[in-house]
Amino acid sequence: MMDSAPITMDEVVDGANEQKTGETGTETTMDVDIQETTVQREIDDEIKIIPSNEETWMDLRFDTKDHGLLWYKCYAHNKGFYVRETGGVKRTSNNKPCEVVRYFGGRCNKEGWRKGSTNNPANDDHVDQQPRSRIRKEDRWDCKAVIRFQFEDSSQKYYISSWLDEHNHKMIPPSSRQFMRSNRTMNEVQKFLIDMYHKAGISIQSSFQALCLAPGGRENVGFTQMDHKNYIRTKRQKTMKFGEATMIYHHFKSEASMDPAFFYEIQVDINEEIASIFWADGRMRMDYFYFGDTISFDTTYRTNKNACPLALFMGFNNYRETCVFGAALLYDETSATFDWLFKQFLICMNGKEPGAVFTDQAAAIAAGIRTALPRTYHGLCTFHITMNAKSNGLWWSPFLEELSFLMYDLETEDEFDYYWKKMLENCFNEEEEEEEGKKLTSKIEAWLQNLHKVRSKWSSAWLKDHFACGMRSSQLSESCNSHLRKYLQSKLTLWEFFIQFNNFLEAKRHKELRSDYEALNTIPYLVFTNSEVLQQFVTKYTQNIFGNMQDEYSKSIKYHIRPNNSKDIDGMFAYELHKLDQQRNPIDKRIVIVDFVERKLICSCKMFEKCGWLCRHVLRAIDHLGYGGHPEILNIHTRYILNRWTYDAKSGDFTLPAVQDTAERVYCSMVKQLTGSMNLLATHTCMDDDIYKMLEEGMQALKIRAESMMPAMKFGQPSTSTEAELNPATEGK
């Protein structure tokens, strides 16, 4: 007989299987999916375990039930089968209850037969009693292999009371053992990485491939791609177990704890169920303070599996890049909902109305703007108007060209009336009525009449009096929607939607930080180095805006200028500008009014009033007059350097409250720091066997010490939200 010391395990099995006891105290067998840590330990070579020879194992002792099970699973893994645990019995041999599990065991996973199996001799005629909607493969052959453990009172440990190791099936070869359930599990590091990849919006296939790289292939990662998918699905189900309403409440509560300037409001219906949601974080509110003069509002993007429209309030920052001022999930698109939404937006922004807002032609949106934003200019998206024209049968080029002229090239309301009539005459004359698609049908006529009623919302003849950052459509939101598609998918739950939407915001803000960095290290390229005018803007305006001005300057060279005394007004002098077409006929006629004393320049095109940068006509007049006897006009007045387009656009009084360090934020920061340090240590030292062994022993000692310092927590996991935190109904009033 061989002497053998009790086996000491280095780790306790995570998630020990729930024990069940039969009413009569007899041992009951149950199916349990084994999900322990990947078995890496080999059976001690000095102990030649031979199940048929009792002398090789009768002296083995195990400190706990989990230690005994792990030992047997280690043996089963090395041999090529895996184990189903049999329920522990908390009764003595006299059938009296006790506190200690006295009997437990493990069986081969192929023990018994599945219900209705055609291979079971006990089934009559080998026919299933009930037809199955899903036919499962046979994976049991009534294998009799079993091991039983019993508690020893004298040593207070467990020993093997009986062991039958005769199998009636083939063992799994080493090359296929990676698929065994006992060999498939995730450690805490892998779970952390999976969560991180999932939050980043990386697909399951890509994240699984990334996880397989470090250990050297799929066979070494410890689980399959299906296990990866199941882990994410299970976590999603746990997140949503309290319902969407509670989840939304918890998410916003968490955001507000990290960002004191975070604002949210939830609209409920008559049944006290969520109808619509609006939110804006501190950065959105700050951006609106500086750049909220013009916004684009759009609801065309459908976000998640509930197909709720995502409403975005968007605008331009000083780089003329997209920034988000607020967001909402709407459960309907009625005028009452939009009225509520716009009012909440105003409350969030401390009552500051935008100068202009551009939307599509939805009547409900228009009604909401009239009620909640009475002093805001409401412009219609020219792109949507063009698309609506085509959908109503107005698809031919002559009409679309006339419509574009009415949208962009008119300066006065009288001009609009004249060219509107001319458009009707040219596109719907009697000679062309017989051509298919060009008849003025009742449908087309009704659409044109409705378009004419709202002409002040889409023609340049009215827009010239409103600052709009050069915006003419809600295409700003449309382009943002194409970016959103990289992050949001229709299958996302609401919880996943908020995670991915924050990723979308982070990407946009990172782009702005990149622009800030480039602004500190570069200046725009000056093509016209001799231009005194452009030299005054090159260090003040951001690169995109200066590029627009430089483009206007390059086009100004083609214009001819001459005085127009008939347009002089109260000491201000008028100049007429035009360029010539191929037939030398004057086109694009504009009038520039100049006040030499106040250094004022007003162009009839009103580009500065609409966009915030000088037009080609004013730039041509400045060059002509500045080098023609009025050098003072070359010194541009500061009124023509609009602060919202400069590098110092955010130099106002708005300040954000300091972001609080929450437990989750601190945890992520510590994980990031330790992970980087350990990865660096591993890559620099593991080429040497002695150093590797030293580090492995040191890590095991540190792990044991850390476990002893945090007994109330599961090692390797951060603290999670309690049910009371997730469920507001459990909180005190």
XYZ file of C-alpha atoms in Angstrom:
733
model
C 0.000 0.000 0.000
C 1.356 3.416 -0.939
C 1.385 6.242 1.565
C -0.215 9.378 0.190
C -0.637 12.809 1.761
C -4.026 14.545 1.407
C -4.273 16.448 -1.852
C -4.237 20.275 -1.429
C -5.899 22.280 -4.234
C -4.744 25.811 -5.137
C -8.157 27.098 -5.993
C -11.761 26.449 -5.108
C -14.155 25.618 -7.908
C -16.045 28.802 -8.938
C -19.815 28.590 -8.868
C -20.125 25.265 -7.062
C -23.113 23.291 -8.273
C -26.242 23.623 -6.163
C -26.747 20.586 -3.977
C -30.042 18.783 -3.886
C -31.188 16.226 -1.362
C -33.964 13.714 -1.915
C -36.844 13.608 0.535
C -35.906 10.058 1.555
C -32.255 10.892 1.985
C -31.166 8.715 -0.927
C -28.588 9.867 -3.466
C -30.098 11.562 -6.529
C -28.368 12.199 -9.853
C -28.714 15.492 -11.721
C -27.314 16.965 -14.926
C -24.893 19.804 -14.266
C -22.923 21.678 -16.903
C -19.420 21.761 -15.492
C -17.990 25.285 -15.892
C -14.901 25.200 -13.632
C -11.565 26.786 -14.281
C -9.677 25.098 -17.141
C -7.967 22.051 -15.738
C -4.254 22.628 -16.048
C -2.967 20.424 -13.266
C -1.828 16.916 -14.062
C -2.267 13.943 -11.717
C 0.847 13.598 -9.551
C 3.217 11.243 -11.352
C 4.283 9.710 -8.037
C 0.751 8.517 -7.361
C -0.073 5.827 -9.891
C -3.855 5.902 -9.656
C -5.388 2.626 -10.800
C -9.172 2.531 -10.146
C -9.259 -1.271 -10.143
C -6.517 -1.349 -7.486
C -7.925 0.017 -4.253
C -4.466 0.294 -2.695
C -3.573 3.176 -5.055
C -6.346 5.473 -3.854
C -7.823 4.266 -0.571
C -5.577 6.604 1.507
C -6.444 9.740 -0.473
C -8.139 12.422 1.641
C -9.783 15.658 0.545
C -10.338 18.755 2.662
C -13.686 19.711 1.112
C -16.309 18.425 -1.256
C -15.114 20.856 -3.934
C -11.538 19.580 -3.620
C -12.687 16.022 -4.163
C -14.748 16.913 -7.197
C -11.928 18.936 -8.734
C -9.531 16.049 -8.255
C -11.895 13.628 -10.011
C -12.553 16.052 -12.839
C -8.810 16.443 -13.262
C -8.502 12.678 -13.544
C -11.454 12.491 -15.972
C -10.019 15.219 -18.159
C -6.672 13.448 -18.491
C -8.383 10.203 -19.360
C -10.850 11.678 -21.876
C -14.313 11.968 -20.347
C -16.099 14.483 -18.201
C -18.209 14.345 -15.111
C -21.769 14.933 -13.969
C -21.949 15.605 -10.251
C -24.310 13.581 -8.104
C -26.227 15.395 -5.402
C -24.704 15.693 -1.943
C -26.546 14.057 0.948
C -26.756 15.804 4.313
C -27.888 12.727 6.263
C -26.083 10.169 8.354
C -26.166 6.435 7.824
C -29.098 6.375 10.254
C -30.999 8.761 7.981
C -30.658 11.648 10.450
C -30.149 15.175 9.139
C -26.770 16.858 9.673
C -24.963 20.049 8.644
C -22.159 18.386 6.673
C -22.501 16.791 3.247
C -21.684 13.191 4.061
C -22.090 11.556 0.665
C -21.503 12.837 -2.861
C -20.033 11.578 -6.086
C -19.532 11.893 -9.775
C -20.659 9.920 -12.781
C -19.534 9.731 -16.356
C -21.460 12.215 -18.461
C -22.750 9.333 -20.591
C -24.490 7.670 -17.643
C -28.118 6.677 -18.224
C -30.360 7.388 -21.212
C -32.136 10.506 -22.325
C -35.909 10.472 -22.020
C -37.475 8.839 -25.056
C -34.158 7.573 -26.418
C -34.612 4.972 -29.148
C -31.417 3.239 -27.939
C -32.878 2.530 -24.511
C -33.930 -1.141 -24.381
C -36.646 -0.225 -21.889
C -38.526 1.744 -24.577
C -41.097 -0.414 -26.350
C -40.344 -0.906 -30.027
C -37.654 1.775 -29.670
C -40.161 4.462 -30.634
C -40.559 7.838 -28.944
C -43.801 8.237 -27.083
C -44.145 11.907 -28.117
C -43.010 13.547 -31.377
C -40.253 16.095 -30.804
C -40.054 19.544 -32.356
C -36.265 19.386 -31.945
C -34.387 16.112 -32.401
C -31.319 15.940 -30.176
C -28.273 13.858 -30.879
C -27.718 10.835 -28.671
C -24.950 11.544 -26.143
C -25.596 8.901 -23.472
C -24.967 5.150 -23.558
C -25.850 4.033 -20.035
C -22.203 4.135 -18.924
C -21.830 2.690 -15.414
C -18.600 4.499 -14.439
C -19.078 6.191 -11.061
C -17.114 7.396 -8.042
C -18.476 7.973 -4.530
C -17.036 10.030 -1.700
C -17.890 9.750 1.985
C -17.168 11.969 4.988
C -14.802 10.509 7.588
C -15.573 11.610 11.148
C -12.115 10.848 12.531
C -10.188 13.039 10.065
C -13.032 15.438 9.222
C -12.184 14.877 5.548
C -13.574 12.991 2.576
C -12.329 9.699 1.183
C -13.260 7.536 -1.804
C -15.708 4.857 -0.668
C -16.147 3.150 -4.071
C -14.919 3.636 -7.605
C -16.033 1.923 -10.803
C -14.082 3.095 -13.835
C -15.300 0.799 -16.603
C -16.649 2.779 -19.590
C -18.678 1.412 -22.514
C -17.593 4.157 -24.958
C -14.450 5.598 -26.478
C -12.386 8.174 -24.616
C -11.938 11.663 -26.087
C -8.462 12.076 -27.657
C -6.202 14.959 -26.477
C -6.717 16.932 -29.702
C -10.472 17.158 -29.047
C -10.448 17.768 -25.302
C -10.723 21.526 -25.844
C -14.449 20.923 -26.562
C -15.131 19.070 -23.304
C -17.473 20.972 -21.006
C -15.145 20.384 -18.053
C -12.384 22.045 -20.074
C -14.449 25.051 -21.184
C -14.735 28.053 -18.935
C -13.730 31.707 -18.748
C -11.451 33.198 -16.172
C -12.082 36.675 -14.821
C -9.521 38.301 -17.121
C -11.230 36.847 -20.181
C -14.635 37.996 -18.926
C -13.254 41.489 -18.378
C -11.866 41.568 -21.933
C -15.128 40.237 -23.407
C -17.099 42.952 -21.595
C -14.656 45.581 -22.813
C -14.827 44.386 -26.434
C -18.631 44.232 -26.268
C -18.880 47.794 -24.956
C -16.580 48.901 -27.756
C -19.046 47.461 -30.294
C -16.648 44.769 -31.551
C -18.413 41.758 -33.021
C -18.340 38.412 -31.225
C -16.312 36.816 -34.001
C -13.655 39.553 -33.974
C -13.375 39.707 -30.192
C -13.121 35.896 -29.961
C -10.329 35.902 -32.534
C -8.514 38.562 -30.511
C -8.814 36.451 -27.356
C -7.373 33.443 -29.212
C -4.192 35.277 -30.208
C -2.611 35.577 -26.744
C -2.693 31.862 -25.738
C -1.617 30.725 -29.201
C -4.815 29.473 -30.846
C -8.392 28.380 -30.303
C -7.357 25.126 -28.681
C -5.718 27.033 -25.821
C -8.233 29.801 -25.148
C -10.346 27.623 -22.841
C -13.810 28.054 -24.372
C -15.589 28.139 -27.713
C -17.110 30.967 -29.705
C -20.573 29.712 -28.720
C -19.587 29.966 -25.047
C -18.513 33.533 -25.783
C -21.911 34.293 -27.321
C -23.795 32.622 -24.470
C -21.867 34.653 -21.887
C -22.922 37.929 -23.517
C -26.526 36.757 -23.884
C -26.710 35.657 -20.241
C -25.284 38.953 -19.048
C -27.793 40.826 -21.219
C -30.659 38.838 -19.704
C -29.450 39.573 -16.177
C -29.206 43.269 -17.006
C -32.777 43.374 -18.279
C -34.363 41.223 -15.561
C -35.879 44.266 -13.829
C -37.368 45.645 -17.060
C -36.475 48.544 -19.326
C -37.987 51.245 -17.119
C -35.825 50.298 -14.142
C -32.784 49.887 -16.366
C -33.242 53.401 -17.790
C -33.620 54.806 -14.296
C -30.447 53.066 -13.134
C -28.472 54.181 -16.211
C -29.405 57.840 -15.813
C -28.785 57.681 -12.071
C -25.314 56.299 -12.765
C -24.599 58.975 -15.386
C -25.732 61.744 -13.031
C -23.473 60.414 -10.265
C -20.459 60.750 -12.573
C -21.527 63.995 -14.281
C -23.239 66.570 -12.005
C -24.356 68.530 -15.086
C -26.168 65.511 -16.572
C -29.833 66.300 -17.347
C -32.622 63.856 -18.157
C -36.397 63.830 -18.236
C -38.798 60.940 -18.803
C -42.332 61.370 -20.142
C -44.917 58.827 -19.002
C -48.338 58.076 -20.439
C -51.662 57.723 -18.635
C -50.712 54.178 -17.623
C -47.532 55.431 -15.952
C -45.426 53.729 -18.613
C -42.454 55.366 -20.322
C -43.441 57.282 -23.461
C -40.375 59.399 -24.329
C -36.910 60.103 -22.931
C -34.688 63.177 -23.279
C -31.140 63.502 -21.970
C -28.062 65.705 -22.319
C -24.767 65.397 -20.500
C -22.640 68.269 -19.294
C -20.542 68.396 -22.459
C -23.684 68.698 -24.622
C -24.930 71.586 -22.512
C -21.576 73.339 -22.701
C -21.407 72.919 -26.487
C -24.887 74.399 -26.812
C -23.851 77.395 -24.677
C -21.105 78.209 -27.188
C -22.506 76.899 -30.482
C -26.286 76.691 -30.047
C -27.091 79.512 -32.478
C -28.234 77.051 -35.158
C -29.383 73.458 -34.733
C -30.462 70.594 -36.928
C -33.212 68.319 -35.632
C -33.865 64.893 -37.115
C -35.886 61.810 -36.138
C -35.334 59.504 -39.097
C -32.913 57.076 -37.430
C -34.437 53.967 -35.814
C -32.206 52.872 -33.007
C -32.874 49.558 -31.318
C -35.042 46.458 -31.399
C -38.077 48.531 -30.350
C -37.629 50.705 -33.483
C -37.866 53.880 -31.389
C -36.868 56.963 -33.383
C -33.719 58.632 -32.118
C -34.133 62.422 -32.103
C -30.870 64.362 -32.186
C -30.269 68.058 -31.595
C -27.091 68.830 -33.513
C -25.044 71.776 -34.665
C -21.596 72.990 -35.727
C -18.659 73.671 -33.428
C -15.971 76.230 -34.243
C -14.281 73.778 -36.627
C -17.619 73.379 -38.424
C -17.673 69.767 -37.280
C -20.790 68.072 -35.953
C -21.529 68.290 -32.240
C -24.525 66.890 -30.343
C -26.572 69.146 -28.043
C -29.118 66.598 -26.842
C -30.796 63.298 -27.646
C -34.194 61.701 -27.183
C -35.911 58.367 -27.689
C -39.498 58.899 -28.808
C -42.297 56.348 -28.573
C -44.519 58.377 -30.908
C -44.127 61.387 -33.211
C -47.150 63.528 -32.401
C -47.222 67.305 -31.996
C -47.782 66.882 -28.243
C -44.625 64.764 -27.960
C -42.527 67.286 -29.885
C -43.974 70.131 -27.823
C -42.895 68.266 -24.637
C -39.465 67.514 -26.129
C -38.678 71.092 -27.212
C -39.795 72.444 -23.837
C -37.530 69.978 -22.027
C -34.709 71.003 -24.323
C -35.234 74.646 -23.342
C -35.321 73.780 -19.642
C -32.080 71.834 -20.023
C -30.421 74.788 -21.807
C -31.587 77.350 -19.220
C -34.190 78.861 -21.533
C -31.784 79.772 -24.353
C -33.576 79.410 -27.700
C -31.585 78.679 -30.856
C -31.565 81.293 -33.583
C -32.608 78.776 -36.228
C -33.603 75.133 -36.419
C -33.719 72.983 -39.564
C -35.997 69.956 -39.827
C -37.875 67.910 -42.388
C -41.427 68.769 -43.474
C -43.225 66.878 -40.674
C -46.289 68.856 -39.600
C -46.016 67.589 -36.001
C -42.489 68.979 -35.664
C -43.586 72.347 -37.088
C -46.445 72.543 -34.580
C -44.097 71.754 -31.689
C -41.628 74.454 -32.773
C -44.375 77.075 -33.075
C -45.480 76.369 -29.509
C -42.187 75.805 -27.685
C -39.750 77.907 -29.760
C -41.773 80.899 -30.960
C -38.735 83.168 -31.539
C -36.726 80.571 -33.464
C -36.557 80.636 -37.260
C -37.796 77.295 -38.597
C -36.085 76.252 -41.809
C -36.972 73.246 -43.914
C -34.371 70.826 -45.175
C -33.782 71.531 -48.872
C -32.633 67.959 -49.431
C -35.928 66.583 -48.122
C -37.875 69.038 -50.278
C -36.031 67.811 -53.372
C -36.664 64.175 -52.434
C -40.347 64.925 -51.804
C -40.592 66.610 -55.205
C -39.277 63.474 -56.896
C -41.600 61.214 -54.921
C -44.555 63.366 -56.038
C -43.687 62.995 -59.709
C -41.537 66.118 -60.189
C -38.418 64.318 -61.227
C -37.372 65.972 -64.499
C -34.219 68.120 -64.616
C -35.675 71.494 -65.742
C -38.005 71.610 -62.742
C -35.312 70.565 -60.266
C -32.975 73.250 -61.640
C -35.671 75.901 -61.264
C -36.417 74.695 -57.726
C -32.724 74.853 -56.807
C -32.556 78.429 -58.113
C -35.511 79.372 -55.912
C -33.824 77.774 -52.904
C -30.340 79.255 -53.123
C -29.996 82.237 -55.494
C -32.680 84.793 -54.664
C -32.251 87.923 -52.556
C -35.716 89.487 -52.286
C -39.283 88.323 -51.908
C -40.262 90.121 -55.134
C -37.649 88.093 -56.986
C -39.137 84.930 -55.543
C -42.669 85.813 -56.727
C -41.357 86.589 -60.217
C -39.300 83.420 -60.603
C -41.976 81.191 -59.034
C -44.410 82.211 -61.751
C -41.694 81.808 -64.351
C -40.978 78.293 -63.063
C -44.646 77.307 -63.424
C -44.722 78.695 -66.965
C -41.501 77.010 -68.055
C -42.138 73.605 -66.502
C -45.888 73.201 -67.001
C -46.705 74.918 -70.298
C -49.461 73.596 -72.539
C -47.108 72.258 -75.218
C -45.495 69.824 -72.778
C -48.665 68.699 -71.025
C -48.912 65.683 -73.299
C -45.504 64.397 -72.201
C -45.699 61.696 -69.531
C -44.779 62.914 -66.053
C -44.966 66.629 -66.914
C -48.673 67.228 -66.506
C -49.807 69.563 -63.754
C -51.962 66.932 -62.087
C -54.092 67.636 -59.049
C -51.545 65.808 -56.871
C -48.630 67.896 -58.154
C -50.635 71.102 -57.960
C -51.599 70.430 -54.332
C -47.974 69.686 -53.431
C -46.763 72.894 -55.102
C -49.413 74.940 -53.301
C -48.336 73.540 -49.926
C -44.700 74.209 -50.807
C -45.532 77.803 -51.721
C -47.281 78.350 -48.382
C -44.088 77.568 -46.480
C -41.753 79.391 -48.900
C -40.307 81.513 -46.081
C -38.837 78.325 -44.575
C -36.793 77.201 -47.558
C -36.046 80.082 -49.980
C -32.885 82.190 -49.662
C -35.042 85.299 -50.085
C -36.112 84.862 -46.430
C -33.146 82.974 -45.005
C -30.763 85.897 -45.678
C -32.047 87.609 -42.552
C -31.177 84.686 -40.233
C -27.779 83.414 -39.113
C -27.580 79.700 -39.919
C -23.841 78.797 -39.961
C -24.225 78.065 -43.667
C -26.722 75.303 -42.861
C -29.514 74.781 -45.364
C -30.743 71.317 -44.548
C -30.869 68.640 -41.886
C -28.238 66.729 -43.852
C -26.048 67.378 -40.846
C -28.183 64.798 -39.044
C -28.274 62.556 -42.105
C -24.476 62.406 -42.226
C -24.457 61.738 -38.493
C -26.894 58.849 -39.042
C -24.394 57.166 -41.348
C -21.854 57.420 -38.527
C -24.372 56.074 -36.021
C -24.854 52.931 -38.109
C -21.309 51.930 -37.183
C -22.375 51.770 -33.534
C -26.128 51.137 -33.351
C -27.960 48.069 -34.608
C -31.617 47.155 -34.565
C -30.994 44.103 -32.360
C -29.562 46.136 -29.462
C -31.355 46.215 -26.152
C -31.925 49.596 -24.553
C -29.011 49.057 -22.187
C -26.665 48.231 -25.082
C -28.004 51.211 -27.016
C -26.907 53.628 -24.297
C -23.454 52.039 -24.168
C -22.978 52.308 -27.932
C -24.424 55.825 -28.076
C -21.827 56.915 -25.525
C -19.161 55.297 -27.712
C -20.484 57.324 -30.644
C -20.255 60.546 -28.603
C -16.771 59.685 -27.420
C -15.602 59.185 -31.012
C -16.958 62.570 -32.092
C -15.393 64.318 -29.112
C -12.094 62.599 -29.741
C -12.169 64.028 -33.252
C -12.640 67.511 -31.796
C -9.688 66.965 -29.462
C -7.645 66.017 -32.502
C -8.695 69.271 -34.165
C -7.665 71.189 -31.038
C -4.284 69.490 -31.111
C -3.719 70.309 -34.775
C -4.785 73.908 -34.149
C -2.055 74.260 -31.505
C 0.624 72.840 -33.774
C -0.311 74.071 -37.258
C -1.863 77.015 -39.038
C -3.899 76.896 -42.265
C -1.985 77.032 -45.515
C -2.107 80.522 -47.002
C -2.356 80.322 -50.783
C -2.515 84.090 -51.413
C 0.500 85.170 -49.379
C 0.256 88.816 -50.513
C -3.324 89.284 -49.328
C -3.384 91.617 -46.328
C -6.999 90.672 -45.687
C -6.423 86.914 -45.432
C -3.365 87.425 -43.237
C -5.657 88.929 -40.593
C -7.833 85.781 -40.543
C -5.282 82.989 -40.891
C -4.321 82.924 -37.189
C -7.836 83.592 -35.861
C -10.282 81.432 -37.823
C -10.146 77.656 -37.567
C -8.840 75.778 -40.560
C -12.173 74.792 -42.117
C -13.603 78.299 -41.823
C -10.449 79.923 -43.130
C -10.566 77.444 -46.006
C -14.059 78.712 -46.859
C -12.817 82.313 -46.816
C -9.799 81.498 -48.937
C -12.067 79.754 -51.421
C -14.258 82.873 -51.563
C -11.168 85.012 -52.099
C -10.013 82.864 -55.016
C -13.426 83.337 -56.674
C -13.455 87.093 -56.022
C -10.712 87.654 -58.604
C -13.197 86.986 -61.432
C -15.483 89.883 -60.434
C -15.583 93.341 -61.986
C -16.433 96.302 -59.758
C -17.692 99.796 -60.455
C -19.411 102.566 -58.454
C -23.194 102.690 -58.486
C -24.157 106.135 -57.291
C -27.853 105.409 -57.551
C -27.491 102.991 -54.603
C -25.604 105.367 -52.271
C -27.245 105.673 -48.837
C -26.556 108.399 -46.233
C -22.822 108.784 -46.753
C -22.311 105.094 -47.586
C -21.145 104.303 -51.081
C -22.516 101.565 -53.308
C -20.539 99.397 -55.683
C -21.856 96.963 -58.243
C -20.031 93.697 -58.837
C -20.516 91.084 -61.517
C -18.634 88.458 -63.444
C -18.900 87.550 -67.115
C -20.162 84.364 -68.695
C -18.700 82.788 -71.824
C -20.601 85.275 -74.023
C -19.187 88.176 -71.963
C -22.584 88.903 -70.456
C -22.662 90.087 -66.827
C -23.969 87.506 -64.354
C -24.248 87.176 -60.572
C -24.784 90.878 -60.021
C -24.356 92.037 -56.408
C -24.344 95.340 -54.588
C -21.793 96.089 -51.841
C -22.439 99.096 -49.563
C -19.286 100.595 -47.966
C -18.997 102.988 -45.008
C -15.389 104.169 -44.984
C -15.682 105.911 -41.613
C -17.101 102.953 -39.679
C -15.414 100.416 -41.986
C -18.735 98.694 -42.636
C -19.287 96.471 -45.650
C -22.723 95.070 -46.495
C -23.285 92.759 -49.458
C -26.638 92.034 -50.981
C -25.881 88.285 -50.876
C -25.799 88.492 -47.026
C -23.254 85.684 -46.692
C -21.685 87.130 -43.554
C -25.105 87.523 -41.948
C -26.018 83.929 -42.846
C -22.707 82.106 -42.443
C -20.300 84.243 -40.443
C -17.484 84.694 -42.977
C -16.973 87.337 -45.665
C -18.177 86.659 -49.203
C -16.276 86.953 -52.458
C -18.022 90.228 -53.299
C -16.932 92.014 -50.109
C -13.399 90.628 -50.427
C -13.192 91.936 -54.008
C -14.440 95.343 -52.883
C -11.885 95.491 -50.036
C -8.975 94.723 -52.369
C -10.196 97.154 -55.021
C -10.783 100.038 -52.606
C -7.876 99.310 -50.272
C -5.307 99.493 -53.013
C -7.196 102.273 -54.839
C -6.975 105.122 -52.365
C -8.693 103.839 -49.193
C -6.008 101.838 -47.322
C -7.989 102.060 -44.068
C -10.504 99.612 -45.470
C -7.789 96.916 -45.571
C -7.759 96.884 -41.773
C -10.718 94.577 -41.105
C -12.964 95.631 -38.246
C -13.324 93.078 -35.441
C -17.064 92.869 -36.113
C -16.211 90.749 -39.170
C -14.192 88.234 -37.147
C -16.981 86.142 -35.668
C -15.848 84.655 -32.370
C -17.819 81.380 -32.794
C -15.516 80.423 -35.705
C -12.239 81.263 -33.928
C -9.852 79.093 -31.947
C -10.970 80.943 -28.788
C -14.673 80.209 -29.267
C -14.907 78.463 -25.874
C -13.490 81.340 -23.864
C -16.823 82.286 -22.250
C -18.084 81.964 -18.695
C -19.573 78.487 -18.915
C -17.889 75.919 -16.666
C -18.717 72.276 -16.098
C -18.845 70.789 -12.595
C -15.981 68.447 -11.828
C -16.619 64.830 -12.830
C -16.816 62.602 -9.768
C -14.656 59.514 -9.389
C -17.128 56.665 -8.931
C -16.238 53.171 -7.765
C -16.549 51.869 -11.312
C -14.304 54.605 -12.710
C -11.661 53.958 -10.025
C -11.885 50.195 -10.621
C -11.357 50.577 -14.378
C -8.412 52.898 -13.786
C -6.728 50.420 -11.431
C -7.360 47.490 -13.805
C -5.863 49.484 -16.679
C -2.744 50.324 -14.677
C -2.166 46.814 -13.332
C -2.895 45.140 -16.675
C -0.342 47.310 -18.424
C 2.285 46.657 -15.765
C 1.736 42.886 -15.761
C 1.726 42.621 -19.558
C 4.992 44.540 -19.707
C 6.510 42.321 -17.019
C 5.376 39.133 -18.782
C 6.699 40.090 -22.213
C 10.099 41.125 -20.827
C 10.790 38.231 -18.464
C 9.076 35.065 -19.680
C 11.885 34.207 -22.085
C 13.866 32.951 -19.086
C 12.585 29.781 -17.371
C 13.972 30.650 -13.936
C 12.462 34.130 -13.946
C 9.156 32.700 -15.179
C 9.010 30.194 -12.308
C 9.872 32.918 -9.813
C 7.092 35.161 -11.141
C 4.543 32.339 -11.178
C 5.280 31.477 -7.544
C 5.111 35.143 -6.593
C 1.780 35.605 -8.365
C 0.292 32.585 -6.609
C 1.433 33.975 -3.239
C -0.045 37.397 -4.072
C -3.311 35.789 -5.142
C -3.649 33.846 -1.887
C -2.871 36.971 0.101
C -5.391 39.054 -1.878
C -8.089 36.394 -1.391
C -7.526 36.448 2.352
C -7.932 40.254 2.415
C -11.295 40.263 0.612
C -13.253 37.217 1.847
C -16.663 38.792 1.244
C -16.062 39.200 -2.489
C -15.536 36.731 -5.265
C -11.897 37.086 -6.214
C -11.321 38.829 -9.529
C -14.653 40.644 -9.748
C -15.588 44.233 -8.915
C -18.565 44.949 -6.724
C -21.810 45.099 -8.679
C -25.047 46.977 -8.238
C -27.410 45.535 -5.719
C -31.006 44.748 -6.465
C -32.043 47.802 -4.450
C -29.929 50.002 -6.721
C -31.385 48.465 -9.848
C -34.952 48.472 -8.623
C -36.099 51.919 -7.431
C -39.235 50.355 -5.961
C -37.077 48.842 -3.211
C -35.634 52.181 -2.153
C -36.978 54.275 0.671
C -39.319 57.085 -0.113
